[in-house]
Tab-separated table of C-alpha atoms in Angstrom:
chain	number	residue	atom	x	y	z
A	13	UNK	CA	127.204	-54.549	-254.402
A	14	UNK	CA	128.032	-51.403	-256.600
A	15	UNK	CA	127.916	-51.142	-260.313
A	16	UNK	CA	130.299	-49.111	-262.343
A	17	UNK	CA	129.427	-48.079	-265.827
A	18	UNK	CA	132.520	-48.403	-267.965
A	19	UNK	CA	133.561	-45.328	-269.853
A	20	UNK	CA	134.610	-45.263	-273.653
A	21	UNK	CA	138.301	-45.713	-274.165
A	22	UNK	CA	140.235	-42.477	-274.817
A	23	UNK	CA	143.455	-42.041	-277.466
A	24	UNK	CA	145.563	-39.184	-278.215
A	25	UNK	CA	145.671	-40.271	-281.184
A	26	UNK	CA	142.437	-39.671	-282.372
A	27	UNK	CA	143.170	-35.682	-281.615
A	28	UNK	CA	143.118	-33.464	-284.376
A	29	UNK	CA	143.625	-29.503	-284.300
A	30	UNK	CA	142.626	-27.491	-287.305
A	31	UNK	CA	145.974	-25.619	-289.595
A	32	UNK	CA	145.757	-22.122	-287.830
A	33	UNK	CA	145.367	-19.431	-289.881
A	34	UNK	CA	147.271	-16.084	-288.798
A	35	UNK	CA	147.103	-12.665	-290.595
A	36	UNK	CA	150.232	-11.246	-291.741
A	37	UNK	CA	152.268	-14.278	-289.579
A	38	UNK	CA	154.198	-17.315	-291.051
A	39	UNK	CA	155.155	-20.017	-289.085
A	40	UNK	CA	158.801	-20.653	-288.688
A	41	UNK	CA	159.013	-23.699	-286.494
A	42	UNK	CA	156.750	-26.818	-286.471
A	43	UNK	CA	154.401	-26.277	-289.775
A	44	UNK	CA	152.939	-29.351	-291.014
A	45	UNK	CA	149.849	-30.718	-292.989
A	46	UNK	CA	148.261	-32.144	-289.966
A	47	UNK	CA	148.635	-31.511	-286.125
A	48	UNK	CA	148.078	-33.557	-283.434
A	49	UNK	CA	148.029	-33.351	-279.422
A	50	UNK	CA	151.206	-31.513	-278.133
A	51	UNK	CA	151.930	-30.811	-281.810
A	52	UNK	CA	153.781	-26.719	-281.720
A	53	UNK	CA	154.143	-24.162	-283.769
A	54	UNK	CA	155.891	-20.687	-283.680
A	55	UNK	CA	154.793	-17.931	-285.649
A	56	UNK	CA	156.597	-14.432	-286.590
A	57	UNK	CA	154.756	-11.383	-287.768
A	58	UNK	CA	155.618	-10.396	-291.825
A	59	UNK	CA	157.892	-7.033	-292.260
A	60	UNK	CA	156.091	-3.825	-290.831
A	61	UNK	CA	153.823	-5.623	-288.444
A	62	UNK	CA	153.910	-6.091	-284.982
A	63	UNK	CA	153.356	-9.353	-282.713
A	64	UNK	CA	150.573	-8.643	-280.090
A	65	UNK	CA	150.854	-11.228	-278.102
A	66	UNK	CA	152.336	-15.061	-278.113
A	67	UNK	CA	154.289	-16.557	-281.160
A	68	UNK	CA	154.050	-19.778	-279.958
A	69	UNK	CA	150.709	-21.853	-279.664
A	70	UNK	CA	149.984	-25.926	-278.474
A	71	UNK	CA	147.695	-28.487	-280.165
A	72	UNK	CA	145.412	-29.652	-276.710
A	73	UNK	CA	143.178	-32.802	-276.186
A	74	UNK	CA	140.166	-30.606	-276.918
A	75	UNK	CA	141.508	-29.860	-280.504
A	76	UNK	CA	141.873	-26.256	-279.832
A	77	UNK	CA	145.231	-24.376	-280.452
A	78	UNK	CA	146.378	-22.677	-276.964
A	79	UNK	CA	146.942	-20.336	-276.033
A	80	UNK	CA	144.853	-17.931	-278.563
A	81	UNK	CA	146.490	-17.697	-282.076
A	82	UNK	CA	149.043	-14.714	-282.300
A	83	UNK	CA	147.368	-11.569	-283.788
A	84	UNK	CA	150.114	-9.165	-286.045
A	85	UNK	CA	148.944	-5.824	-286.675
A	86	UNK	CA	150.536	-3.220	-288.550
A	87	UNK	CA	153.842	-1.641	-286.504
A	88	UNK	CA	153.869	2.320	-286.174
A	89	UNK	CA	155.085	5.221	-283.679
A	90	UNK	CA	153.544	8.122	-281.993
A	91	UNK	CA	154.450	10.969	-283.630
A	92	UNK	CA	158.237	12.097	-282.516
A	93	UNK	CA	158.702	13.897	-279.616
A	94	UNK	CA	159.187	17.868	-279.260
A	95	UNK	CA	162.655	18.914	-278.408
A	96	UNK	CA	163.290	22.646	-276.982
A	97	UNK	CA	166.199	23.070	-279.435
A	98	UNK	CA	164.408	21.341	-282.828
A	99	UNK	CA	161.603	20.712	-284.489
A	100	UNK	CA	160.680	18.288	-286.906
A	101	UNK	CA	161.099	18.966	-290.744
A	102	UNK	CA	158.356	20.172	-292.269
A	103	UNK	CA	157.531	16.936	-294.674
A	104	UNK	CA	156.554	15.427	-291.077
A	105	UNK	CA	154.836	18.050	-289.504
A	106	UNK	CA	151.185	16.897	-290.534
A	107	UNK	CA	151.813	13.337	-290.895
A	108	UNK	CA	149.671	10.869	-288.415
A	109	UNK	CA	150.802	7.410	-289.377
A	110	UNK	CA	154.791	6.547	-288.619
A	111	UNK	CA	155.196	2.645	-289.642
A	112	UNK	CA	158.397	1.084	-288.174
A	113	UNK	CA	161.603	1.457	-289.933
A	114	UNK	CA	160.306	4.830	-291.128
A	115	UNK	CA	162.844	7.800	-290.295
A	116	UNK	CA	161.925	11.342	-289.602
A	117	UNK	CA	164.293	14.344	-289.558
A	118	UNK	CA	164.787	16.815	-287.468
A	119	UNK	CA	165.829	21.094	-288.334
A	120	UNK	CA	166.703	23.589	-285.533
A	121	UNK	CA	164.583	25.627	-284.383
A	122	UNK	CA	164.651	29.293	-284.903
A	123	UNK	CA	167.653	31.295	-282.875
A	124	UNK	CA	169.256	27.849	-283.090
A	125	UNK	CA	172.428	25.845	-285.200
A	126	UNK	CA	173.121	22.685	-285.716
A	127	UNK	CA	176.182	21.287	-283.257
A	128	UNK	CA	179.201	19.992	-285.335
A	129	UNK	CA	178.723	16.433	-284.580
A	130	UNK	CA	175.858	13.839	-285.361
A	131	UNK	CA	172.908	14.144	-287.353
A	132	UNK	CA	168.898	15.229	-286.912
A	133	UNK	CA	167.219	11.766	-287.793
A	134	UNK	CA	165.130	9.277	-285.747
A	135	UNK	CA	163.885	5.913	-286.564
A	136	UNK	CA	160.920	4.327	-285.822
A	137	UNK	CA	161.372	0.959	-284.301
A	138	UNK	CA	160.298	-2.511	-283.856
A	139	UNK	CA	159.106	-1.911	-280.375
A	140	UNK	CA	157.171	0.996	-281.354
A	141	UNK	CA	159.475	3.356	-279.927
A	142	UNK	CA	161.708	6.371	-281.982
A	143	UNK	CA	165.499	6.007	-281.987
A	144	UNK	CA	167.514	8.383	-280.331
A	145	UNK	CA	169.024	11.493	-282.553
A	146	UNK	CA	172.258	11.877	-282.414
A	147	UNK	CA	172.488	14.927	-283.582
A	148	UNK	CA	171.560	18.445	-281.461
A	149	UNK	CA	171.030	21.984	-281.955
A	150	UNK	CA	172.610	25.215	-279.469
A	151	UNK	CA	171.770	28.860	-279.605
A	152	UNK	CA	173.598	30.927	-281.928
A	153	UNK	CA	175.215	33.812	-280.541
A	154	UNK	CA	174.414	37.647	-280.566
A	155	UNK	CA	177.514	39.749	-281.170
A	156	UNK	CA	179.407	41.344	-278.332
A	157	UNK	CA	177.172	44.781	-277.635
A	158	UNK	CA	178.382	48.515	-278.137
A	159	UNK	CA	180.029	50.447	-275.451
A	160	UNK	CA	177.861	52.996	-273.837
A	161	UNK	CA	179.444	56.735	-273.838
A	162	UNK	CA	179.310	58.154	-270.335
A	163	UNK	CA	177.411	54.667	-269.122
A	164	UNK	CA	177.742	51.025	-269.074
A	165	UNK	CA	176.717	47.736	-270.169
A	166	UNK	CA	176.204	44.759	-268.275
A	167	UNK	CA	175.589	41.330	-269.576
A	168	UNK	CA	173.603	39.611	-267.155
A	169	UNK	CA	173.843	35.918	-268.100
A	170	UNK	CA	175.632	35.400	-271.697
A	171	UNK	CA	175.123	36.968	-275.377
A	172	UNK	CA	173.186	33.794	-276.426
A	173	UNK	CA	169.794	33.450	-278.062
A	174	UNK	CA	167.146	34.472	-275.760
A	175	UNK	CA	169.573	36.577	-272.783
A	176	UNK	CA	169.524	40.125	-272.399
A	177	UNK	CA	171.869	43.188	-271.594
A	178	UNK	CA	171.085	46.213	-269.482
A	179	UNK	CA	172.413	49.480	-269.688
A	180	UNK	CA	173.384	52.436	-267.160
A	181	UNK	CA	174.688	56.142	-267.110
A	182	UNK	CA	177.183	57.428	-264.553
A	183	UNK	CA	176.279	59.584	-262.157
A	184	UNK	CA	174.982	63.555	-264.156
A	185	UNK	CA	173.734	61.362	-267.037
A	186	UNK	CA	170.148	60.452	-268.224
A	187	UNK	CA	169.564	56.885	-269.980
A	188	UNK	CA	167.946	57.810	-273.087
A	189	UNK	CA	166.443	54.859	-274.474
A	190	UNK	CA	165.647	51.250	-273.784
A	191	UNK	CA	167.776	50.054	-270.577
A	192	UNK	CA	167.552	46.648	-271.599
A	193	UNK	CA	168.145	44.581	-275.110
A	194	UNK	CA	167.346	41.150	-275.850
A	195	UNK	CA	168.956	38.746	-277.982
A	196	UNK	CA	166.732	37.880	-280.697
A	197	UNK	CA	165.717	36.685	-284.209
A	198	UNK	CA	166.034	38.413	-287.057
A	199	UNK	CA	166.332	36.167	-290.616
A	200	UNK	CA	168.272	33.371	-290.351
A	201	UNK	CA	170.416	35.255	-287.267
A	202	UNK	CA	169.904	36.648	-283.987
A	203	UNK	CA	170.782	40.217	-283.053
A	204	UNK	CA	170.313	42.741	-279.846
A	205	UNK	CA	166.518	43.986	-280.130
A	206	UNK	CA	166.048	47.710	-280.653
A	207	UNK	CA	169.012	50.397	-280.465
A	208	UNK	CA	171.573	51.848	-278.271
A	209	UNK	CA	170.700	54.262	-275.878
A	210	UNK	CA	172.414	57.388	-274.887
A	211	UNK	CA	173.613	58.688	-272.096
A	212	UNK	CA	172.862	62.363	-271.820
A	213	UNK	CA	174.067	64.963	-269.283
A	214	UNK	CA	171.747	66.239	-266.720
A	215	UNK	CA	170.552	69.841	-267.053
A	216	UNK	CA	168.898	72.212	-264.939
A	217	UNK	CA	166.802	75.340	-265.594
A	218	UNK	CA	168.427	78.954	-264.815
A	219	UNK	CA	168.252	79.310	-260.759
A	220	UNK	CA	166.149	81.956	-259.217
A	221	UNK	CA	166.683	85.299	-258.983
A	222	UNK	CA	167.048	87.077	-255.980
A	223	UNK	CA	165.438	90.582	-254.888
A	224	UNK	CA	168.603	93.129	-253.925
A	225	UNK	CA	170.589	90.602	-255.965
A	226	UNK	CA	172.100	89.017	-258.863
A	227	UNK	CA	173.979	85.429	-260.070
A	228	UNK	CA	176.656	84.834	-262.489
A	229	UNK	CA	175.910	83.385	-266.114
A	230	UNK	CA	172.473	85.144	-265.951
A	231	UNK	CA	172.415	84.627	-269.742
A	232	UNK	CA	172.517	80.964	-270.105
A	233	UNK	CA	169.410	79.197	-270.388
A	234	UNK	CA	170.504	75.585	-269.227
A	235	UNK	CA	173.059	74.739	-266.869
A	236	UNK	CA	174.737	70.968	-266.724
A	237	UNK	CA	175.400	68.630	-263.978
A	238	UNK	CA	177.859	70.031	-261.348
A	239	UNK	CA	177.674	73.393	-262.650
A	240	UNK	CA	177.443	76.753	-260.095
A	241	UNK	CA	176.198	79.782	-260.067
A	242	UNK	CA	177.653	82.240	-257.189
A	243	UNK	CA	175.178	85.009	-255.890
A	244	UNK	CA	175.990	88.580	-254.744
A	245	UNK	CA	174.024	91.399	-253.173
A	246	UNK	CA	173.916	94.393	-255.386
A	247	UNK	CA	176.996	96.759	-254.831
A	248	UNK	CA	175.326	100.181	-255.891
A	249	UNK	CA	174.529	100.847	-252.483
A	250	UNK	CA	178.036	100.578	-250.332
A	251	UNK	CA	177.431	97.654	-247.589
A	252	UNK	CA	173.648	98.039	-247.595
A	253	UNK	CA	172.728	94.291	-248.384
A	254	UNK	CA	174.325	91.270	-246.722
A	255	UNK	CA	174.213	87.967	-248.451
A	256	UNK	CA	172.451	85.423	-246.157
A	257	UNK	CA	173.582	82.055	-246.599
A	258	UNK	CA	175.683	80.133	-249.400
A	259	UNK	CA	176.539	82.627	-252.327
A	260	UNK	CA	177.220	79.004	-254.460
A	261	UNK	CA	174.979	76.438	-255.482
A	262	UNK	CA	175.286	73.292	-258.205
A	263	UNK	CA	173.259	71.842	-260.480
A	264	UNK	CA	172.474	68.490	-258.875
A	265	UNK	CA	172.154	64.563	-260.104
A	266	UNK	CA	168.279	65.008	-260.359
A	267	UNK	CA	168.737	67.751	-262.563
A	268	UNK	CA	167.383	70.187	-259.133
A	269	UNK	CA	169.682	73.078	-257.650
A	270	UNK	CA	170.978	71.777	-254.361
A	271	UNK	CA	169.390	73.997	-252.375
A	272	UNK	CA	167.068	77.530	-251.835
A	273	UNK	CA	169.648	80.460	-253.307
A	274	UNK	CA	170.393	83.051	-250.474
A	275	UNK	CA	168.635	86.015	-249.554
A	276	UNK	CA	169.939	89.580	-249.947
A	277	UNK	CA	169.220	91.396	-246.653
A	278	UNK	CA	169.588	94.849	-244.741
A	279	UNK	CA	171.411	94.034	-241.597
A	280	UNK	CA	172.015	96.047	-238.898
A	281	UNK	CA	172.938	95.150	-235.431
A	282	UNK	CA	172.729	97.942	-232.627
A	283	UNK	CA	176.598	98.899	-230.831
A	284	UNK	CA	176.574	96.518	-228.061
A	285	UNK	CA	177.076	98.203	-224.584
A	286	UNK	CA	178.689	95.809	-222.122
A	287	UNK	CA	179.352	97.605	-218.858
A	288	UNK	CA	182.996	97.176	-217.837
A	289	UNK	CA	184.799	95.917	-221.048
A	290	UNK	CA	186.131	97.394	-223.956
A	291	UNK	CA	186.063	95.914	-227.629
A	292	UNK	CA	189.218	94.961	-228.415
A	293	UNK	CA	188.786	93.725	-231.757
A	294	UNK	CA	186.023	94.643	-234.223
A	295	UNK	CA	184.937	97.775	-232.656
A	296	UNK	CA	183.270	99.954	-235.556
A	297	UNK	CA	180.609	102.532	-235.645
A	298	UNK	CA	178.022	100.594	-237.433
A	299	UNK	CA	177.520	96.401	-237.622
A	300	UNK	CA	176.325	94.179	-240.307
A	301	UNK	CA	175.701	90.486	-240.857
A	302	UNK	CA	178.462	88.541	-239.817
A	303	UNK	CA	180.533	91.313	-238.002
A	304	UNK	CA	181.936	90.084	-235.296
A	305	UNK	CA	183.146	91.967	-232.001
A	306	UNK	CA	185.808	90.687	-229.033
A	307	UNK	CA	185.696	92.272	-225.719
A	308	UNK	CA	188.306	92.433	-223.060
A	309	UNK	CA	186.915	92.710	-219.040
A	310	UNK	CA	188.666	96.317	-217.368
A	311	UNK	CA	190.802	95.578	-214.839
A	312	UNK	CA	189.443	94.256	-211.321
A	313	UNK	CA	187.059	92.048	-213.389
A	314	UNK	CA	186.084	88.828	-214.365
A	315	UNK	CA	184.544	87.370	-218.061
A	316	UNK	CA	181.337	85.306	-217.445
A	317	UNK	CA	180.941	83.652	-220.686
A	318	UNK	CA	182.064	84.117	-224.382
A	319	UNK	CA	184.189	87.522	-224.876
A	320	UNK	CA	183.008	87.181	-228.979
A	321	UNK	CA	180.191	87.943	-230.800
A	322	UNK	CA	178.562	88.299	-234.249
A	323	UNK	CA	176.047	90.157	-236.041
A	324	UNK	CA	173.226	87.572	-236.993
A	325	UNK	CA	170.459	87.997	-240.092
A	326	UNK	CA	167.783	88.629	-237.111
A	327	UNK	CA	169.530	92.061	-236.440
A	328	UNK	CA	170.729	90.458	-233.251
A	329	UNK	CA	174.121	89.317	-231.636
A	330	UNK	CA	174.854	86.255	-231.245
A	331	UNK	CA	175.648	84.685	-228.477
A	332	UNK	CA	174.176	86.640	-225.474
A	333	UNK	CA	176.225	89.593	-224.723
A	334	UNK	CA	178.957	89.304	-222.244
A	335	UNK	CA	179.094	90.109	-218.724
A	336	UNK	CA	182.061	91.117	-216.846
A	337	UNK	CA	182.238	90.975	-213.067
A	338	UNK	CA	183.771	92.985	-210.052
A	339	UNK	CA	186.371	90.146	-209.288
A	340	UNK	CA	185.406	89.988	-205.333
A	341	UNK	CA	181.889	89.394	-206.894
A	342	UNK	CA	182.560	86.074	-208.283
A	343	UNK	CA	181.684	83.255	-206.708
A	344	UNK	CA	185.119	81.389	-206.516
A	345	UNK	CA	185.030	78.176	-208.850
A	346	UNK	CA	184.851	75.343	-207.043
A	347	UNK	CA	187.668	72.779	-207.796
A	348	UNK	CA	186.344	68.988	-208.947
A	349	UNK	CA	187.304	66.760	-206.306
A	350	UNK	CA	185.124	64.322	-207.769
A	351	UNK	CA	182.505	64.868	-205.592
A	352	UNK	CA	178.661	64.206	-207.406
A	353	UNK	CA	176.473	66.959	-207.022
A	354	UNK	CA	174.236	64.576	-204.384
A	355	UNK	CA	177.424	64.357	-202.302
A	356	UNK	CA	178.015	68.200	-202.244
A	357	UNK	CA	174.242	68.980	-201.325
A	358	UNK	CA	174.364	66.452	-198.302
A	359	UNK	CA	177.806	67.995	-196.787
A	360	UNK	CA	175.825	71.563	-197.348
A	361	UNK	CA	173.122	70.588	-195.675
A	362	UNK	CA	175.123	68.828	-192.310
A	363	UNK	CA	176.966	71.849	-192.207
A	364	UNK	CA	173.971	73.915	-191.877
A	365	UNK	CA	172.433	71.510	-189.710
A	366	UNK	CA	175.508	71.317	-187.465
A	367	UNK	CA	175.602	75.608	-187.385
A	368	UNK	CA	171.642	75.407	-186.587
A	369	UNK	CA	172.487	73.482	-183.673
A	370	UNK	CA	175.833	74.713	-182.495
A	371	UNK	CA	173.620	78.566	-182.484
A	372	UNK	CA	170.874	77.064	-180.603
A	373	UNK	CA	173.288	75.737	-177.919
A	374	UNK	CA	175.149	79.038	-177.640
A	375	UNK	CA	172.153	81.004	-177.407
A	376	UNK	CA	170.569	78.629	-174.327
A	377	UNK	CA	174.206	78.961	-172.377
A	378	UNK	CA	174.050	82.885	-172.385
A	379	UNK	CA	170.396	82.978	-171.289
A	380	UNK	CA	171.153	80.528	-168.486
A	381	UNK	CA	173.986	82.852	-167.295
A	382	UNK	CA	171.768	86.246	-167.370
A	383	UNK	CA	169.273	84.620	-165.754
A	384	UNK	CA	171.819	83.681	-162.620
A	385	UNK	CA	173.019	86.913	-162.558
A	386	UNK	CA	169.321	88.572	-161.834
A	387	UNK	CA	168.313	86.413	-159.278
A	388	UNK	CA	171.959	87.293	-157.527
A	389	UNK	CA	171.350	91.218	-158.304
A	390	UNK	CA	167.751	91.003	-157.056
A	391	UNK	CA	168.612	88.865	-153.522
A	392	UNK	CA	171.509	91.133	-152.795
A	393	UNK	CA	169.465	94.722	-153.299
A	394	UNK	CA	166.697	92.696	-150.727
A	395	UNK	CA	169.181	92.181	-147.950
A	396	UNK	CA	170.880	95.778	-148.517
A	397	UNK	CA	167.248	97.022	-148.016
A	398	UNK	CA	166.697	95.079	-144.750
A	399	UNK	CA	169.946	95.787	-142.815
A	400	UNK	CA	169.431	99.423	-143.867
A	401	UNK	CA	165.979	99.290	-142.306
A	402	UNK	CA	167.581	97.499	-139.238
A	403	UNK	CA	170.326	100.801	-138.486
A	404	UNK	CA	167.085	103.121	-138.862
A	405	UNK	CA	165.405	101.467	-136.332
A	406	UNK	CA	168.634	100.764	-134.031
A	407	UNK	CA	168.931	104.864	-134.757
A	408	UNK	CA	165.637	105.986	-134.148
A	409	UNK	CA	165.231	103.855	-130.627
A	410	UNK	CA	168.643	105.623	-129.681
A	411	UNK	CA	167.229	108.554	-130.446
A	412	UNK	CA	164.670	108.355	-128.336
């Protein structure tokens, strides 16, 4: 048979947990002078300090408090946060330690001004976090820019704190200057960094002379954007020099002449012979550049190709003299029907084919016939020859 031992008697009564003692705490439910099993108490952390973890703790069978007593440590904040728009006052800047309830203010930051409604100030609070502000801050404004003489300005975003504004000439002007601005500081406002450019006119340096030649406004020493000059060939000599090529050029955007001057040449092209024609317009005793001569085919003949021509800087004419041709001479122009060239070469080539073989036939029938005719010539001149040999012997035997 089994023995139990008998165990002592337990009572709840005889449990007993100690007063708790919690820093910077006071209890505001359930403090007494004595506590005993299930006995509560809640605690709440003095002004300034923070509750780590429960307020509320249980007297157990095993005369300990659970859970662990509440600990309440001094509350603070982080330091604020940054904003892009403002910064914190300067009292705050170096400051490490924020308690809760504490307030920091806020100032705009440079290039910046306060908004009309609600103000820079944060709190630190209970939950260790800082209020919002309800204030804010928003870029001052740059004043509207200068107008450009000759030019341009654009504003590429706004005239606010921070943007910028580019400038541009028209066409024949130079940006002298910065091309862009930017909107920035200066005091306690913001202005348009550095100064206005200018737009100045283009200029170019005299043009080149030219040998056997001159240009107008030979005295100036610059010349501005558009401007022309206008060459000639010198006169002292009557129709010696021709001018070859454009007797203007300009003074172009990239302050360049827009192209090589002329040239002052001796041009002389020989009188053009052309072998049944006569000039009928032009007709001179001597030719220089650019003369220009029209002929006119006598009468019984055709024009090949161009009737006019012209005295070139080579000392040539220009085109290829023309030719004039006996009018029975000339092929006759053939008529378009239409026909491709492919077409026209086969029809050539059946004709021939068909005249080869229309000849060949011809030819055969003619030698066929002389050939009869022989044999007929030759057979009769055999038999005259026999019956003539026949009477001489019939004569000669009579004879006898």
């Amino acid at each position: 048979m089994q023995s139990f031992q008998k165990l002592p008697k337990f009572s709840f009564a005889e449990v007993r947990c100690e007063i708790p003692q919690v820093d910077n705490a006071v209890p505001i439910s359930g403090f007494g002078r004595s506590y005993t099993y299930r006995d509560t108490i809640i605690f709440e952390c003095k002004e300034g300090y923070i509750l780590q973890s429960n307020d509320k703790i249980t007297c157990e069978a095993d005369n300990n408090w659970s859970p662990a007593l509440p600990v309440c440590y001094k509350g603070s904040c982080n330091a604020p946060q940054q904003f892009l728009t403002m910064q914190l006052n300067a009292t705050f800047i170096n400051k490490n330690y924020f308690p809760i309830n504490s307030t920091v203010t806020f100032v705009c930051r440079p290039g910046h001004t306060l908004s009309k409604f609600g103000q820079l100030i944060s709190t630190c609070q209970e939950n260790g976090t800082w209020s919002s502000v309800s204030g804010s801050c928003k870029k001052k404004s740059c004043p509207n820019p200068e107008s450009l003489d000759n030019g341009r300005v654009e504003i590429l975003t706004d005239i606010l704190f921070g943007s910028q504004i580019e400038y541009s000439c028209e066409e024949g002007y130079t940006l002298i200057g910065d091309s862009k601005r930017l909107c920035e500081i200066a005091g306690n406002k913001v202005v348009w960094s550095g100064d206005v450019p200018v737009c100045k006119v283009i200029t170019c340096v005299p043009p080149p002379n030219i040998q056997n030649g001159e240009h107008s406004d030979a005295d100036k020493d610059l010349f501005s954007y558009g401007e022309t000059v206008t060459y000639r060939c010198d006169s002292s000599v009557r129709d010696r020099f021709s001018l070859i090529g454009s007797n203007t050029i300009f003074c172009d955007k990239d302050g360049q002449w827009n192209t090589m001057p002329p040239q002052c040449k001796e041009v002389r092209c020989e009188i053009p012979q052309v072998d049944n024609a006569v000039p009928i317009s032009g007709f001179g005793r001597s030719y220089t550049y650019r003369d220009t001569i029209i002929f006119e085919c006598e009468k019984g003949y055709i024009l090949q190709n161009n009737n006019k021509i012209t005295c070139e800087a080579d000392n040539n004419w220009s085109p290829a003299l023309p030719v004039c041709y006996k009018e029975a001479s000339v092929p006759p122009k053939e008529e378009s029907q239409g026909l491709g060239p492919g077409i026209i070469f086969l029809i050539v080539i059946t004709i021939v084919i068909a005249l080869v073989i229309i000849t060949i036939i011809i030819y055969r029938q003619k030698n066929r016939k002389k050939g009869k005719s022989a044999t007929i010539s030759v057979d009769y001149k055999a038999s005259s020859k026999q019956e003539n040999h026949s009477e001489e012997s019939r004569y000669m035997v009579s004879e006898n």
